[in-house]
Amino acid sequence: QLQLVESGGGLVQPGGSLRLSCAASGLFSDYVTIGWFRQVSGKEREGVSCISSDGSADYADSVKGRFTISRDNVKNTVYLQMSNLKPEDTAVYYCAAGRVLWLHPINYDYWGRGTQVTVSS
């Protein structure tokens, strides 16, 4: 069983920064990819970024140049550094474990509970 726990969300002003963390525990040998997704009530879940065990990464066009994903295999933790945040980044952010480097929800079998990110003045 695989468990994922997000942390680091909160309230930030436009242009500010936050770093989200995703801590993994349990049996995850077959899940080499960790993805970040976000969702606003009434909208579809949107892929943000993902990273494989070798460090290869992918990003949604909407966050390229602003967000950076990284992975610490010793700590079993994946980070999402978010900079120059915009109001449209406001959402619940989820991390998930998947099998390949593909930023689509159907690739992911295990999900965290999410952490709220609010970008507002």
CSV table of N, CA and C in Angstrom, one decimal:
chain,number,residue,atom,x,y,z
A,1,GLN,N,0.8,-1.2,0.0
A,1,GLN,CA,0.0,0.0,0.0
A,1,GLN,C,0.9,1.2,0.0
A,2,LEU,N,0.5,2.2,-0.8
A,2,LEU,CA,1.2,3.4,-0.9
A,2,LEU,C,0.4,4.6,-0.3
A,3,GLN,N,1.1,5.4,0.5
A,3,GLN,CA,0.5,6.6,1.1
A,3,GLN,C,1.3,7.8,0.7
A,4,LEU,N,0.5,8.9,0.3
A,4,LEU,CA,1.1,10.1,-0.1
A,4,LEU,C,0.5,11.2,0.8
A,5,VAL,N,1.3,12.1,1.3
A,5,VAL,CA,0.9,13.2,2.1
A,5,VAL,C,1.5,14.5,1.6
A,6,GLU,N,0.6,15.5,1.2
A,6,GLU,CA,1.0,16.8,0.8
A,6,GLU,C,1.1,17.7,2.0
A,7,SER,N,2.0,18.7,1.8
A,7,SER,CA,2.1,19.8,2.8
A,7,SER,C,2.7,21.0,2.1
A,8,GLY,N,2.5,22.2,2.8
A,8,GLY,CA,3.1,23.4,2.3
A,8,GLY,C,2.2,24.4,1.7
A,9,GLY,N,0.9,24.1,1.6
A,9,GLY,CA,0.0,25.0,1.0
A,9,GLY,C,-0.3,26.1,2.0
A,10,GLY,N,-1.0,27.1,1.4
A,10,GLY,CA,-1.4,28.3,2.3
A,10,GLY,C,-1.9,29.4,1.4
A,11,LEU,N,-1.9,30.6,2.0
A,11,LEU,CA,-2.3,31.8,1.4
A,11,LEU,C,-1.1,32.7,1.0
A,12,VAL,N,-1.0,33.1,-0.2
A,12,VAL,CA,0.1,33.9,-0.7
A,12,VAL,C,-0.4,35.0,-1.6
A,13,GLN,N,0.3,36.1,-1.6
A,13,GLN,CA,-0.1,37.2,-2.5
A,13,GLN,C,0.4,36.9,-4.0
A,14,PRO,N,-0.3,37.5,-5.0
A,14,PRO,CA,0.2,37.4,-6.3
A,14,PRO,C,1.6,37.8,-6.4
A,15,GLY,N,2.4,37.0,-7.2
A,15,GLY,CA,3.8,37.2,-7.3
A,15,GLY,C,4.7,36.5,-6.3
A,16,GLY,N,4.0,36.0,-5.3
A,16,GLY,CA,4.7,35.3,-4.2
A,16,GLY,C,5.1,33.8,-4.6
A,17,SER,N,5.7,33.1,-3.6
A,17,SER,CA,6.2,31.8,-3.8
A,17,SER,C,5.7,30.9,-2.7
A,18,LEU,N,5.6,29.6,-3.0
A,18,LEU,CA,5.3,28.5,-2.1
A,18,LEU,C,6.1,27.3,-2.5
A,19,ARG,N,6.4,26.4,-1.6
A,19,ARG,CA,7.0,25.1,-1.9
A,19,ARG,C,6.1,24.1,-1.3
A,20,LEU,N,5.6,23.2,-2.2
A,20,LEU,CA,4.8,22.1,-1.7
A,20,LEU,C,5.7,20.8,-1.6
A,21,SER,N,5.3,20.0,-0.6
A,21,SER,CA,6.0,18.7,-0.4
A,21,SER,C,5.1,17.6,-0.5
A,22,CYS,N,5.6,16.4,-1.1
A,22,CYS,CA,4.8,15.2,-1.2
A,22,CYS,C,5.7,14.1,-0.6
A,23,ALA,N,5.3,13.6,0.6
A,23,ALA,CA,6.0,12.6,1.3
A,23,ALA,C,5.4,11.2,1.0
A,24,ALA,N,6.1,10.3,0.5
A,24,ALA,CA,5.6,8.9,0.2
A,24,ALA,C,6.1,7.9,1.2
A,25,SER,N,5.2,6.9,1.4
A,25,SER,CA,5.6,5.8,2.3
A,25,SER,C,4.8,4.6,1.9
A,26,GLY,N,5.3,3.4,2.3
A,26,GLY,CA,4.7,2.2,1.9
A,26,GLY,C,5.4,1.5,0.8
A,27,LEU,N,4.8,0.6,0.1
A,27,LEU,CA,5.3,-0.1,-1.0
A,27,LEU,C,5.1,0.6,-2.4
A,28,PHE,N,6.1,1.1,-2.9
A,28,PHE,CA,6.0,1.9,-4.1
A,28,PHE,C,7.1,1.6,-5.2
A,29,SER,N,7.6,0.4,-5.2
A,29,SER,CA,8.6,0.0,-6.1
A,29,SER,C,8.2,0.0,-7.5
A,30,ASP,N,6.9,-0.2,-7.8
A,30,ASP,CA,6.4,-0.2,-9.2
A,30,ASP,C,5.9,1.2,-9.6
A,31,TYR,N,6.0,2.1,-8.7
A,31,TYR,CA,5.5,3.5,-9.1
A,31,TYR,C,6.7,4.4,-9.1
A,32,VAL,N,7.2,4.7,-10.3
A,32,VAL,CA,8.4,5.4,-10.4
A,32,VAL,C,8.2,6.9,-10.7
A,33,THR,N,7.0,7.3,-10.9
A,33,THR,CA,6.6,8.7,-11.2
A,33,THR,C,5.7,9.3,-10.2
A,34,ILE,N,6.0,10.5,-9.8
A,34,ILE,CA,5.2,11.3,-8.9
A,34,ILE,C,4.7,12.5,-9.7
A,35,GLY,N,3.4,12.7,-9.7
A,35,GLY,CA,2.8,13.9,-10.4
A,35,GLY,C,2.1,14.8,-9.4
A,36,TRP,N,2.0,16.1,-9.8
A,36,TRP,CA,1.3,17.1,-9.1
A,36,TRP,C,0.1,17.5,-10.0
A,37,PHE,N,-1.1,17.5,-9.4
A,37,PHE,CA,-2.3,17.9,-10.1
A,37,PHE,C,-3.0,19.0,-9.2
A,38,ARG,N,-3.9,19.7,-9.9
A,38,ARG,CA,-4.6,20.7,-9.1
A,38,ARG,C,-6.1,20.7,-9.6
A,39,GLN,N,-7.0,21.1,-8.7
A,39,GLN,CA,-8.4,21.1,-9.0
A,39,GLN,C,-9.1,22.2,-8.3
A,40,VAL,N,-10.0,22.9,-9.1
A,40,VAL,CA,-10.9,23.9,-8.6
A,40,VAL,C,-12.3,23.2,-8.6
A,41,SER,N,-13.1,23.5,-7.6
A,41,SER,CA,-14.5,23.0,-7.5
A,41,SER,C,-15.2,23.3,-8.8
A,42,GLY,N,-15.8,22.2,-9.3
A,42,GLY,CA,-16.6,22.3,-10.6
A,42,GLY,C,-15.7,22.2,-11.8
A,43,LYS,N,-14.4,22.0,-11.7
A,43,LYS,CA,-13.5,21.9,-12.9
A,43,LYS,C,-12.8,20.6,-12.8
A,44,GLU,N,-12.3,20.2,-14.0
A,44,GLU,CA,-11.6,18.9,-14.1
A,44,GLU,C,-10.2,19.1,-13.5
A,45,ARG,N,-9.7,17.9,-13.0
A,45,ARG,CA,-8.4,17.9,-12.4
A,45,ARG,C,-7.4,18.1,-13.5
A,46,GLU,N,-6.4,19.0,-13.2
A,46,GLU,CA,-5.4,19.5,-14.2
A,46,GLU,C,-4.0,19.0,-13.8
A,47,GLY,N,-3.3,18.5,-14.7
A,47,GLY,CA,-1.9,18.1,-14.5
A,47,GLY,C,-1.0,19.3,-14.4
A,48,VAL,N,-0.1,19.4,-13.5
A,48,VAL,CA,0.8,20.5,-13.3
A,48,VAL,C,2.2,20.1,-13.6
A,49,SER,N,2.7,19.0,-13.1
A,49,SER,CA,4.1,18.6,-13.3
A,49,SER,C,4.2,17.2,-12.8
A,50,CYS,N,5.2,16.5,-13.4
A,50,CYS,CA,5.5,15.1,-12.9
A,50,CYS,C,7.0,14.9,-13.1
A,51,ILE,N,7.5,13.9,-12.3
A,51,ILE,CA,8.9,13.6,-12.3
A,51,ILE,C,9.1,12.1,-12.1
A,52,SER,N,10.0,11.5,-12.8
A,52,SER,CA,10.3,10.1,-12.8
A,52,SER,C,11.5,9.9,-11.8
A,53,SER,N,11.8,8.6,-11.6
A,53,SER,CA,12.8,8.2,-10.6
A,53,SER,C,14.2,8.7,-11.1
A,54,ASP,N,14.4,8.8,-12.4
A,54,ASP,CA,15.7,9.3,-12.9
A,54,ASP,C,15.8,10.8,-13.0
A,55,GLY,N,14.8,11.5,-12.6
A,55,GLY,CA,14.8,13.0,-12.6
A,55,GLY,C,14.2,13.6,-13.8
A,56,SER,N,13.8,12.9,-14.8
A,56,SER,CA,13.1,13.4,-15.9
A,56,SER,C,11.8,14.1,-15.5
A,57,ALA,N,11.5,15.2,-16.1
A,57,ALA,CA,10.3,15.9,-15.6
A,57,ALA,C,9.5,16.5,-16.8
A,58,ASP,N,8.2,16.7,-16.5
A,58,ASP,CA,7.4,17.3,-17.5
A,58,ASP,C,6.5,18.4,-16.8
A,59,TYR,N,6.1,19.4,-17.6
A,59,TYR,CA,5.3,20.5,-17.0
A,59,TYR,C,4.2,20.9,-17.9
A,60,ALA,N,3.1,21.3,-17.3
A,60,ALA,CA,2.0,21.9,-18.1
A,60,ALA,C,2.5,23.3,-18.6
A,61,ASP,N,2.0,23.7,-19.8
A,61,ASP,CA,2.5,24.9,-20.4
A,61,ASP,C,2.2,26.1,-19.5
A,62,SER,N,1.1,26.1,-18.7
A,62,SER,CA,0.7,27.2,-17.9
A,62,SER,C,1.6,27.5,-16.7
A,63,VAL,N,2.5,26.5,-16.4
A,63,VAL,CA,3.4,26.7,-15.3
A,63,VAL,C,4.9,26.7,-15.6
A,64,LYS,N,5.2,26.5,-16.9
A,64,LYS,CA,6.6,26.4,-17.3
A,64,LYS,C,7.2,27.8,-17.1
A,65,GLY,N,8.4,27.7,-16.5
A,65,GLY,CA,9.2,28.9,-16.2
A,65,GLY,C,8.8,29.5,-14.8
A,66,ARG,N,7.8,29.0,-14.2
A,66,ARG,CA,7.4,29.5,-12.9
A,66,ARG,C,7.5,28.4,-11.8
A,67,PHE,N,7.2,27.1,-12.1
A,67,PHE,CA,7.2,26.0,-11.2
A,67,PHE,C,8.4,25.1,-11.5
A,68,THR,N,9.0,24.5,-10.5
A,68,THR,CA,10.0,23.6,-10.6
A,68,THR,C,9.8,22.4,-9.7
A,69,ILE,N,9.8,21.2,-10.3
A,69,ILE,CA,9.6,19.9,-9.6
A,69,ILE,C,11.0,19.3,-9.3
A,70,SER,N,11.1,18.7,-8.1
A,70,SER,CA,12.4,18.0,-7.8
A,70,SER,C,12.1,16.8,-6.9
A,71,ARG,N,13.1,16.0,-6.7
A,71,ARG,CA,12.9,14.7,-6.0
A,71,ARG,C,14.1,14.4,-5.2
A,72,ASP,N,13.8,14.0,-3.9
A,72,ASP,CA,14.8,13.5,-3.0
A,72,ASP,C,14.5,12.1,-2.7
A,73,ASN,N,15.2,11.2,-3.3
A,73,ASN,CA,14.9,9.7,-3.2
A,73,ASN,C,15.3,9.2,-1.8
A,74,VAL,N,16.3,9.9,-1.1
A,74,VAL,CA,16.6,9.5,0.2
A,74,VAL,C,15.5,9.7,1.2
A,75,LYS,N,14.9,10.9,1.1
A,75,LYS,CA,13.8,11.2,1.9
A,75,LYS,C,12.4,10.8,1.4
A,76,ASN,N,12.4,10.2,0.2
A,76,ASN,CA,11.1,9.8,-0.4
A,76,ASN,C,10.1,10.9,-0.5
A,77,THR,N,10.6,12.0,-1.0
A,77,THR,CA,9.8,13.2,-1.0
A,77,THR,C,10.0,13.9,-2.4
A,78,VAL,N,8.9,14.4,-2.9
A,78,VAL,CA,8.9,15.2,-4.1
A,78,VAL,C,8.5,16.6,-3.8
A,79,TYR,N,9.1,17.6,-4.4
A,79,TYR,CA,8.8,19.0,-4.1
A,79,TYR,C,8.3,19.7,-5.3
A,80,LEU,N,7.4,20.7,-5.1
A,80,LEU,CA,7.0,21.6,-6.2
A,80,LEU,C,7.2,23.0,-5.7
A,81,GLN,N,8.3,23.6,-6.3
A,81,GLN,CA,8.6,25.0,-6.0
A,81,GLN,C,7.8,25.9,-6.9
A,82,MET,N,6.9,26.7,-6.4
A,82,MET,CA,6.0,27.6,-7.2
A,82,MET,C,6.4,29.0,-6.9
A,83,SER,N,6.7,29.7,-8.0
A,83,SER,CA,7.1,31.1,-8.0
A,83,SER,C,6.2,31.9,-8.9
A,84,ASN,N,6.2,33.3,-8.7
A,84,ASN,CA,5.4,34.2,-9.5
A,84,ASN,C,4.0,33.7,-9.5
A,85,LEU,N,3.4,33.4,-8.4
A,85,LEU,CA,2.1,32.8,-8.4
A,85,LEU,C,1.0,33.8,-8.8
A,86,LYS,N,0.0,33.3,-9.5
A,86,LYS,CA,-1.1,34.1,-10.0
A,86,LYS,C,-2.4,33.6,-9.4
A,87,PRO,N,-3.4,34.5,-9.4
A,87,PRO,CA,-4.7,34.1,-8.8
A,87,PRO,C,-5.3,32.8,-9.4
A,88,GLU,N,-5.0,32.6,-10.7
A,88,GLU,CA,-5.5,31.4,-11.4
A,88,GLU,C,-4.8,30.1,-11.0
A,89,ASP,N,-3.7,30.2,-10.2
A,89,ASP,CA,-3.1,29.1,-9.6
A,89,ASP,C,-3.8,28.6,-8.4
A,90,THR,N,-4.8,29.3,-7.9
A,90,THR,CA,-5.6,28.9,-6.7
A,90,THR,C,-6.3,27.6,-7.0
A,91,ALA,N,-6.1,26.6,-6.1
A,91,ALA,CA,-6.7,25.3,-6.3
A,91,ALA,C,-6.2,24.4,-5.1
A,92,VAL,N,-6.8,23.2,-5.0
A,92,VAL,CA,-6.3,22.2,-4.2
A,92,VAL,C,-5.3,21.4,-5.0
A,93,TYR,N,-4.1,21.3,-4.5
A,93,TYR,CA,-3.0,20.6,-5.1
A,93,TYR,C,-2.9,19.2,-4.6
A,94,TYR,N,-2.8,18.2,-5.5
A,94,TYR,CA,-2.7,16.8,-5.1
A,94,TYR,C,-1.4,16.2,-5.7
A,95,CYS,N,-0.8,15.4,-4.9
A,95,CYS,CA,0.3,14.5,-5.5
A,95,CYS,C,-0.2,13.1,-5.7
A,96,ALA,N,0.4,12.4,-6.7
A,96,ALA,CA,0.0,11.1,-7.0
A,96,ALA,C,1.1,10.3,-7.5
A,97,ALA,N,1.0,8.9,-7.4
A,97,ALA,CA,2.0,8.0,-7.8
A,97,ALA,C,1.6,7.3,-9.1
A,98,GLY,N,2.4,7.3,-10.1
A,98,GLY,CA,2.1,6.7,-11.4
A,98,GLY,C,3.2,5.8,-11.9
A,99,ARG,N,3.0,5.2,-13.0
A,99,ARG,CA,3.9,4.2,-13.6
A,99,ARG,C,4.9,4.7,-14.6
A,100,VAL,N,4.5,5.7,-15.4
A,100,VAL,CA,5.3,6.3,-16.4
A,100,VAL,C,5.3,7.8,-16.3
A,101,LEU,N,6.2,8.4,-17.1
A,101,LEU,CA,6.2,9.9,-17.1
A,101,LEU,C,5.2,10.4,-18.1
A,102,TRP,N,4.0,10.5,-17.6
A,102,TRP,CA,2.8,11.0,-18.4
A,102,TRP,C,1.9,11.8,-17.5
A,103,LEU,N,1.7,13.0,-17.8
A,103,LEU,CA,0.9,13.9,-17.0
A,103,LEU,C,-0.6,13.8,-17.3
A,104,HIS,N,-1.1,12.7,-17.0
A,104,HIS,CA,-2.6,12.5,-17.2
A,104,HIS,C,-3.1,11.7,-16.0
A,105,PRO,N,-4.2,12.0,-15.4
A,105,PRO,CA,-4.7,11.4,-14.2
A,105,PRO,C,-4.9,9.8,-14.3
A,106,ILE,N,-5.1,9.3,-15.5
A,106,ILE,CA,-5.3,7.9,-15.6
A,106,ILE,C,-4.0,7.1,-15.4
A,107,ASN,N,-2.9,7.8,-15.4
A,107,ASN,CA,-1.6,7.1,-15.2
A,107,ASN,C,-1.3,6.9,-13.7
A,108,TYR,N,-2.2,7.5,-12.9
A,108,TYR,CA,-1.9,7.5,-11.4
A,108,TYR,C,-2.9,6.7,-10.6
A,109,ASP,N,-2.4,5.9,-9.7
A,109,ASP,CA,-3.2,4.9,-9.0
A,109,ASP,C,-3.4,5.4,-7.5
A,110,TYR,N,-2.5,6.1,-7.0
A,110,TYR,CA,-2.6,6.5,-5.6
A,110,TYR,C,-2.5,8.0,-5.5
A,111,TRP,N,-3.3,8.6,-4.6
A,111,TRP,CA,-3.4,10.0,-4.5
A,111,TRP,C,-3.4,10.4,-3.0
A,112,GLY,N,-2.8,11.6,-2.8
A,112,GLY,CA,-2.9,12.2,-1.5
A,112,GLY,C,-4.2,12.9,-1.3
A,113,ARG,N,-4.4,13.5,-0.1
A,113,ARG,CA,-5.6,14.2,0.2
A,113,ARG,C,-5.7,15.6,-0.3
A,114,GLY,N,-4.6,16.2,-0.6
A,114,GLY,CA,-4.5,17.5,-1.2
A,114,GLY,C,-4.2,18.6,-0.2
A,115,THR,N,-3.6,19.7,-0.7
A,115,THR,CA,-3.4,20.8,0.1
A,115,THR,C,-3.8,22.1,-0.6
A,116,GLN,N,-4.4,23.0,0.1
A,116,GLN,CA,-5.0,24.2,-0.5
A,116,GLN,C,-4.0,25.3,-0.7
A,117,VAL,N,-4.0,25.8,-1.9
A,117,VAL,CA,-3.1,26.9,-2.3
A,117,VAL,C,-4.1,28.1,-2.7
A,118,THR,N,-4.0,29.2,-2.1
A,118,THR,CA,-4.8,30.3,-2.4
A,118,THR,C,-3.9,31.5,-2.7
A,119,VAL,N,-4.1,32.1,-3.9
A,119,VAL,CA,-3.3,33.3,-4.3
A,119,VAL,C,-4.3,34.4,-4.4
A,120,SER,N,-4.1,35.4,-3.5
A,120,SER,CA,-5.0,36.5,-3.4
A,120,SER,C,-4.4,37.7,-2.6
A,121,SER,N,-4.8,38.9,-2.9
A,121,SER,CA,-4.4,40.1,-2.2
A,121,SER,C,-5.2,40.3,-0.9
